[in-house]
Amino acid sequence: MGMRMLDAQVWTPADMKEAWTLREKFHLQSCFIAGGTLLQTQWEKGVPYPPQLISLEKVEGLEGINYKTEGTKHFLQIGAMTKLAACRNHPVIKEKWSLLSTAIQQIAAPAVRNLGTIGGNVANRFGDAIPALLTMDAEVSYFDGNTIITEKLDHWLNTSQNNEVLLTGVILPEYRRSSFAAQFYKKVGRRESFSGSVVTVSGVIGKNDAGVIDFVRLAAGGGDNRPHRLKETEQLLIDQTINPDLLRNAYETIINEFYPISDVFYSDDYRRWIAANIIISELSGWERKG
Ligand SMILES: Cc1cc2nc3c(=O)[nH]c(=O)nc-3n(C[C@H](O)[C@H](O)[C@H](O)COP(=O)(O)OP(=O)(O)OC[C@H]3O[C@@H](n4cnc5c(N)ncnc54)[C@H](O)[C@@H]3O)c2cc1C
């Protein structure tokens, strides 16, 4: 059913199929709306809103956090319409995937987190939760009109046809922990306004009893920079023990593989240096703590 609001028609489909049918029908004249917090900032900047808004608020099965086991696989399923605040405060997330909680804490102010959803953060592909999710090997699920497909977030972000998806959830696999695991999430920039951070970096790293790095995930993004994994740096670090030469090489590799854009406030080089400095400082601090 539809309701007229401002200059747009707002549709409130009850299920995914209906939401998808509306999107197909109105196509470029429409968009999905979840909490509306990001869309609101865009509209306030003068980006025109489409005449048909498809609200996901009433779509069944898109909200909630469930810990699941399938065979030997344990994972957390977070519905796309789950509010950022609910994700941040969920006891299982705090205990097992605390990096997500830390990341969300640095997104906007509580009032916005009470409205904004995890799906909206990921669907726009620039959200500040994404670097943390990438380092936790998160997957996304989406409805393609017929069925729900699950895919690695890393892959989904890099494929081009994902404009037309209805994101249904985020999945966090339980990751293997090394004896000495560390994680970090750092966002440099203004927190409560959405003018875009200078840089957002995240990492999960582990080493075995012999001090050899046996798990590493690094990601960087922030502002108008689409978050991505730093895979060359990960490759350089895996199976190594931390030493000054390795850290120097890692620094150079980050500088070469993080490709932020410049804007009126900060240059691409500045963002690179910040990202590389944070990561190297986290790695050397972790090594010192042993
Ligand atoms: C004051 C303020 C500060 C903010 N600060 C930050 C910040 O620091 N970091 C940050 O990352 N964000 C920030 N935001 C933006 C926003 O609050 C978050 O990104 C939030 O997670 C967006 O979720 P939403 O449900 O409100 O998305 P919406 O605004 O409803 O939607 C965002 C986009 O995703 C699409 N979409 C939403 N849900 C789905 C779905 N299930 N399937 C497919 N497409 C979908 C919409 O079509 C739209 O393009 C800020 C916003 C405000 C107002």
Short mmCIF file of C-alpha atoms and ligand atoms in Angstrom, two decimals:
data_model
loop_
_atom_site.label_atom_id
_atom_site.label_comp_id
_atom_site.label_asym_id
_atom_site.label_seq_id
_atom_site.Cartn_x
_atom_site.Cartn_y
_atom_site.Cartn_z
CA MET A 1 0.00 0.00 0.00
CA GLY A 2 1.16 3.54 -0.66
CA MET A 3 0.96 6.81 1.26
CA ARG A 4 1.73 10.28 -0.02
CA MET A 5 4.37 12.18 2.01
CA LEU A 6 6.09 15.36 0.89
CA ASP A 7 6.50 14.98 -2.84
CA ALA A 8 7.13 11.27 -2.68
CA GLN A 9 4.92 8.24 -2.52
CA VAL A 10 5.97 6.00 0.39
CA TRP A 11 5.33 2.30 -0.03
CA THR A 12 5.32 -0.09 2.91
CA PRO A 13 5.55 -3.62 1.51
CA ALA A 14 4.96 -6.49 3.95
CA ASP A 15 7.43 -8.94 2.49
CA MET A 16 10.57 -9.14 0.39
CA LYS A 17 8.78 -10.21 -2.76
CA GLU A 18 6.45 -7.23 -2.63
CA ALA A 19 9.37 -4.87 -1.92
CA TRP A 20 11.28 -6.32 -4.84
CA THR A 21 8.29 -6.07 -7.19
CA LEU A 22 7.88 -2.40 -6.32
CA ARG A 23 11.57 -1.76 -6.94
CA GLU A 24 11.38 -3.47 -10.31
CA LYS A 25 8.24 -1.55 -11.20
CA PHE A 26 9.59 1.91 -10.32
CA HIS A 27 13.27 1.18 -10.91
CA LEU A 28 15.23 4.47 -11.09
CA GLN A 29 12.21 6.41 -9.89
CA SER A 30 12.52 4.67 -6.51
CA CYS A 31 14.81 3.70 -3.67
CA PHE A 32 14.63 1.53 -0.60
CA ILE A 33 14.54 3.39 2.68
CA ALA A 34 15.47 1.81 6.03
CA GLY A 35 16.13 4.22 8.94
CA GLY A 36 16.37 7.09 6.47
CA THR A 37 19.30 8.69 8.34
CA LEU A 38 21.77 8.61 5.48
CA LEU A 39 19.18 9.47 2.86
CA GLN A 40 18.15 12.42 5.01
CA THR A 41 21.70 13.82 4.97
CA GLN A 42 21.80 13.44 1.18
CA TRP A 43 18.44 15.13 0.69
CA GLU A 44 19.47 17.95 3.00
CA LYS A 45 22.47 18.51 0.76
CA GLY A 46 20.11 18.91 -2.17
CA VAL A 47 20.33 15.47 -3.74
CA PRO A 48 16.83 15.04 -5.23
CA TYR A 49 14.79 12.25 -3.73
CA PRO A 50 13.04 9.81 -6.01
CA PRO A 51 9.26 10.05 -6.33
CA GLN A 52 8.74 6.52 -4.97
CA LEU A 53 10.21 5.53 -1.61
CA ILE A 54 10.01 1.85 -0.69
CA SER A 55 10.15 1.61 3.09
CA LEU A 56 11.56 -1.65 4.45
CA GLU A 57 10.13 -0.99 7.90
CA LYS A 58 7.29 -3.49 7.66
CA VAL A 59 9.06 -6.16 5.62
CA GLU A 60 8.90 -9.38 7.58
CA GLY A 61 12.07 -11.16 8.66
CA LEU A 62 14.58 -8.34 8.28
CA GLU A 63 15.14 -7.48 11.94
CA GLY A 64 16.85 -9.35 14.76
CA ILE A 65 20.13 -10.88 15.88
CA ASN A 66 20.42 -14.66 16.07
CA TYR A 67 23.33 -16.90 16.98
CA LYS A 68 23.17 -20.01 14.80
CA THR A 69 24.91 -23.31 14.30
CA GLU A 70 24.87 -25.21 11.00
CA GLY A 71 26.95 -28.38 11.17
CA THR A 72 30.32 -27.27 12.49
CA LYS A 73 29.77 -23.65 11.48
CA HIS A 74 28.77 -21.13 14.15
CA PHE A 75 27.71 -17.68 13.08
CA LEU A 76 25.71 -14.63 13.99
CA GLN A 77 22.94 -13.51 11.70
CA ILE A 78 21.99 -9.84 11.89
CA GLY A 79 18.89 -8.74 10.00
CA ALA A 80 19.45 -5.76 7.71
CA MET A 81 16.80 -3.69 9.51
CA THR A 82 18.43 -4.17 12.91
CA LYS A 83 19.20 -0.78 14.40
CA LEU A 84 22.84 0.22 14.88
CA ALA A 85 22.15 0.75 18.60
CA ALA A 86 20.78 -2.79 18.97
CA CYS A 87 23.88 -4.21 17.27
CA ARG A 88 26.20 -2.16 19.42
CA ASN A 89 24.59 -3.26 22.67
CA HIS A 90 23.89 -6.91 21.90
CA PRO A 91 25.61 -9.15 24.50
CA VAL A 92 26.80 -11.76 21.99
CA ILE A 93 28.25 -9.06 19.70
CA LYS A 94 29.97 -7.45 22.67
CA GLU A 95 31.43 -10.78 23.68
CA LYS A 96 32.42 -12.43 20.39
CA TRP A 97 32.44 -9.69 17.73
CA SER A 98 33.27 -6.67 19.87
CA LEU A 99 34.98 -4.92 16.97
CA LEU A 100 31.54 -4.28 15.46
CA SER A 101 30.36 -2.80 18.72
CA THR A 102 33.45 -0.57 18.85
CA ALA A 103 32.90 0.56 15.25
CA ILE A 104 29.24 1.39 15.76
CA GLN A 105 30.04 3.38 18.87
CA GLN A 106 31.93 5.75 16.56
CA ILE A 107 29.08 6.17 14.10
CA ALA A 108 27.04 9.34 14.61
CA ALA A 109 25.26 10.10 17.90
CA PRO A 110 22.95 7.81 19.90
CA ALA A 111 19.78 9.36 18.44
CA VAL A 112 20.93 8.53 14.92
CA ARG A 113 22.05 5.03 15.94
CA ASN A 114 18.54 4.42 17.30
CA LEU A 115 17.14 4.97 13.81
CA GLY A 116 19.93 3.96 11.44
CA THR A 117 20.25 0.31 10.50
CA ILE A 118 23.19 -1.99 9.87
CA GLY A 119 21.71 -2.77 6.43
CA GLY A 120 21.63 0.92 5.51
CA ASN A 121 25.25 1.29 6.62
CA VAL A 122 26.43 -1.59 4.47
CA ALA A 123 24.10 -1.08 1.49
CA ASN A 124 25.51 2.37 0.81
CA ARG A 125 28.95 0.75 0.60
CA PHE A 126 30.77 3.57 2.41
CA GLY A 127 29.48 3.02 5.95
CA ASP A 128 31.91 3.09 8.85
CA ALA A 129 30.86 -0.36 10.04
CA ILE A 130 32.29 -1.87 6.85
CA PRO A 131 36.03 -1.87 7.69
CA ALA A 132 35.27 -3.73 10.94
CA LEU A 133 32.99 -6.17 9.13
CA LEU A 134 35.65 -6.81 6.47
CA THR A 135 38.23 -7.73 9.07
CA MET A 136 35.77 -10.16 10.64
CA ASP A 137 35.19 -11.92 7.28
CA ALA A 138 31.54 -10.89 7.31
CA GLU A 139 29.12 -12.10 4.68
CA VAL A 140 26.03 -10.37 3.35
CA SER A 141 22.76 -11.89 2.30
CA TYR A 142 20.41 -10.37 -0.21
CA PHE A 143 17.18 -11.12 -2.00
CA ASP A 144 17.48 -11.28 -5.78
CA GLY A 145 13.76 -11.49 -6.54
CA ASN A 146 13.55 -15.25 -6.10
CA THR A 147 15.86 -16.40 -3.40
CA ILE A 148 18.26 -15.23 -0.71
CA ILE A 149 21.90 -15.32 -1.74
CA THR A 150 24.83 -15.20 0.68
CA GLU A 151 28.19 -13.85 -0.37
CA LYS A 152 31.39 -12.58 1.25
CA LEU A 153 31.07 -8.87 1.96
CA ASP A 154 34.52 -8.37 0.45
CA HIS A 155 33.34 -9.88 -2.84
CA TRP A 156 29.98 -8.14 -2.80
CA LEU A 157 31.61 -4.72 -2.39
CA ASN A 158 33.78 -5.36 -5.42
CA THR A 159 31.11 -6.54 -7.81
CA SER A 160 29.30 -4.03 -9.93
CA GLN A 161 25.75 -5.36 -10.17
CA ASN A 162 24.92 -4.85 -6.54
CA ASN A 163 22.91 -1.65 -6.96
CA GLU A 164 19.73 -3.58 -7.39
CA VAL A 165 19.79 -5.78 -4.31
CA LEU A 166 17.58 -5.91 -1.30
CA LEU A 167 20.02 -6.55 1.50
CA THR A 168 18.51 -8.95 4.02
CA GLY A 169 21.31 -9.32 6.53
CA VAL A 170 24.90 -9.46 7.65
CA ILE A 171 26.49 -12.71 8.79
CA LEU A 172 29.45 -12.92 11.13
CA PRO A 173 31.24 -16.27 11.12
CA GLU A 174 32.88 -17.28 14.35
CA TYR A 175 36.54 -16.80 13.60
CA ARG A 176 39.41 -18.92 14.68
CA ARG A 177 41.40 -17.32 17.44
CA SER A 178 45.17 -17.63 17.68
CA SER A 179 46.87 -17.74 21.04
CA PHE A 180 47.69 -14.04 20.88
CA ALA A 181 45.03 -12.20 18.97
CA ALA A 182 44.58 -8.47 18.78
CA GLN A 183 42.07 -6.26 17.06
CA PHE A 184 41.63 -2.56 16.44
CA TYR A 185 39.25 -0.11 14.89
CA LYS A 186 40.23 3.54 14.54
CA LYS A 187 38.27 6.33 12.99
CA VAL A 188 40.07 9.60 12.52
CA GLY A 189 37.81 12.58 12.03
CA ARG A 190 34.74 14.22 13.36
CA ARG A 191 32.46 11.74 15.04
CA GLU A 192 29.00 13.19 15.35
CA SER A 193 28.71 14.90 12.03
CA PHE A 194 28.66 13.04 8.80
CA SER A 195 31.11 15.21 6.95
CA GLY A 196 33.15 12.04 6.50
CA SER A 197 36.09 10.78 8.48
CA VAL A 198 39.65 11.34 7.32
CA VAL A 199 40.31 7.66 7.50
CA THR A 200 38.86 4.55 9.11
CA VAL A 201 41.06 1.50 9.64
CA SER A 202 40.46 -1.85 11.22
CA GLY A 203 42.49 -4.98 11.82
CA VAL A 204 42.37 -8.44 13.35
CA ILE A 205 45.68 -10.19 13.77
CA GLY A 206 46.86 -13.30 15.55
CA LYS A 207 50.09 -15.17 16.13
CA ASN A 208 50.83 -18.67 17.31
CA ASP A 209 52.87 -19.72 20.32
CA ALA A 210 56.08 -19.31 18.31
CA GLY A 211 55.22 -15.67 17.55
CA VAL A 212 54.41 -16.35 13.88
CA ILE A 213 51.47 -14.38 12.48
CA ASP A 214 48.84 -16.96 11.57
CA PHE A 215 45.84 -14.74 10.95
CA VAL A 216 45.62 -11.23 9.59
CA ARG A 217 42.86 -9.06 8.19
CA LEU A 218 43.32 -5.36 7.54
CA ALA A 219 40.89 -2.89 6.00
CA ALA A 220 40.78 0.84 5.36
CA GLY A 221 38.21 3.33 4.19
CA GLY A 222 36.57 6.44 5.53
CA GLY A 223 34.80 9.49 4.16
CA ASP A 224 34.10 9.09 0.46
CA ASN A 225 36.58 6.22 0.23
CA ARG A 226 35.04 2.86 -0.32
CA PRO A 227 36.38 0.52 2.38
CA HIS A 228 38.51 -2.34 1.17
CA ARG A 229 40.82 -5.04 2.49
CA LEU A 230 44.58 -4.41 2.37
CA LYS A 231 45.35 -7.81 0.93
CA GLU A 232 48.92 -7.20 -0.17
CA THR A 233 49.85 -6.10 3.33
CA GLU A 234 48.05 -9.13 4.75
CA GLN A 235 50.06 -11.38 2.39
CA LEU A 236 53.28 -9.72 3.46
CA LEU A 237 52.56 -10.26 7.15
CA ILE A 238 51.19 -13.79 7.19
CA ASP A 239 53.63 -16.48 8.34
CA GLN A 240 56.13 -13.84 9.52
CA THR A 241 57.30 -12.69 12.90
CA ILE A 242 57.13 -8.98 13.53
CA ASN A 243 60.45 -7.16 13.20
CA PRO A 244 61.50 -3.64 12.15
CA ASP A 245 62.13 -4.62 8.50
CA LEU A 246 58.75 -6.26 8.20
CA LEU A 247 57.05 -3.19 9.68
CA ARG A 248 58.90 -0.91 7.24
CA ASN A 249 57.80 -3.06 4.31
CA ALA A 250 54.27 -3.20 5.64
CA TYR A 251 54.20 0.59 5.87
CA GLU A 252 55.27 0.93 2.22
CA THR A 253 52.78 -1.70 1.10
CA ILE A 254 49.90 0.06 2.84
CA ILE A 255 50.92 3.34 1.19
CA ASN A 256 50.86 1.61 -2.19
CA GLU A 257 47.64 -0.31 -1.87
CA PHE A 258 45.36 2.12 -0.04
CA TYR A 259 44.01 4.48 -2.66
CA PRO A 260 41.90 7.14 -0.97
CA ILE A 261 40.65 10.18 -2.81
CA SER A 262 41.54 13.78 -2.06
CA ASP A 263 38.89 16.28 -1.11
CA VAL A 264 38.95 19.94 -0.13
CA PHE A 265 39.98 19.03 3.42
CA TYR A 266 42.59 16.28 3.08
CA SER A 267 44.83 14.98 0.32
CA ASP A 268 45.04 11.33 -0.68
CA ASP A 269 48.66 11.22 0.53
CA TYR A 270 47.71 12.53 3.95
CA ARG A 271 45.00 9.86 4.30
CA ARG A 272 47.51 7.17 3.24
CA TRP A 273 50.05 8.26 5.82
CA ILE A 274 47.45 8.34 8.57
CA ALA A 275 46.22 4.83 7.69
CA ALA A 276 49.74 3.42 7.47
CA ASN A 277 50.83 5.08 10.71
CA ILE A 278 47.85 3.78 12.66
CA ILE A 279 48.28 0.22 11.41
CA ILE A 280 52.04 0.12 11.99
CA SER A 281 51.64 1.63 15.43
CA GLU A 282 49.00 -1.00 16.30
CA LEU A 283 51.26 -3.81 15.04
CA SER A 284 54.32 -2.64 16.92
CA GLY A 285 52.32 -1.94 20.09
CA TRP A 286 50.87 -5.44 19.92
CA GLU A 287 54.33 -6.92 19.44
CA ARG A 288 55.68 -5.03 22.45
CA LYS A 289 52.83 -6.35 24.59
CA GLY A 290 53.80 -9.81 23.31
C1 LIG B 1 24.15 13.30 11.95
C2 LIG B 1 24.52 12.03 11.21
C3 LIG B 1 25.78 11.49 11.39
C4 LIG B 1 26.15 10.31 10.73
N1 LIG B 1 27.40 9.80 10.94
C5 LIG B 1 27.76 8.66 10.32
C6 LIG B 1 29.05 8.11 10.55
O1 LIG B 1 29.84 8.61 11.33
N2 LIG B 1 29.38 6.97 9.88
C7 LIG B 1 28.51 6.35 9.03
O2 LIG B 1 28.87 5.31 8.47
N3 LIG B 1 27.30 6.85 8.79
C8 LIG B 1 26.89 7.98 9.40
N4 LIG B 1 25.65 8.52 9.16
C9 LIG B 1 24.80 7.90 8.14
C10 LIG B 1 23.81 6.86 8.65
O3 LIG B 1 23.27 7.21 9.91
C11 LIG B 1 24.36 5.44 8.76
O4 LIG B 1 25.18 5.14 7.65
C12 LIG B 1 23.22 4.41 8.89
O5 LIG B 1 23.72 3.13 9.17
C13 LIG B 1 22.37 4.32 7.64
O6 LIG B 1 21.30 3.44 7.90
P1 LIG B 1 19.80 3.83 7.55
O7 LIG B 1 18.96 2.67 7.95
O8 LIG B 1 19.39 5.12 8.13
O9 LIG B 1 19.92 3.93 5.97
P2 LIG B 1 19.00 4.75 4.94
O10 LIG B 1 19.32 6.20 5.02
O11 LIG B 1 17.58 4.35 5.07
O12 LIG B 1 19.56 4.12 3.57
C14 LIG B 1 20.91 4.31 3.18
C15 LIG B 1 21.12 3.73 1.77
O13 LIG B 1 21.04 2.32 1.81
C16 LIG B 1 19.95 1.82 1.01
N5 LIG B 1 19.37 0.75 1.81
C17 LIG B 1 19.03 0.79 3.11
N6 LIG B 1 18.66 -0.43 3.54
C18 LIG B 1 18.76 -1.26 2.48
C19 LIG B 1 18.54 -2.66 2.28
N7 LIG B 1 18.15 -3.45 3.29
N8 LIG B 1 18.76 -3.18 1.05
C20 LIG B 1 19.18 -2.39 0.03
N9 LIG B 1 19.41 -1.08 0.15
C21 LIG B 1 19.20 -0.51 1.36
C22 LIG B 1 19.04 3.03 0.78
O14 LIG B 1 18.36 2.92 -0.46
C23 LIG B 1 20.05 4.15 0.76
O15 LIG B 1 20.69 4.24 -0.49
C24 LIG B 1 25.23 9.68 9.83
C25 LIG B 1 23.95 10.24 9.66
C26 LIG B 1 23.60 11.39 10.34
C27 LIG B 1 22.21 11.95 10.15
#
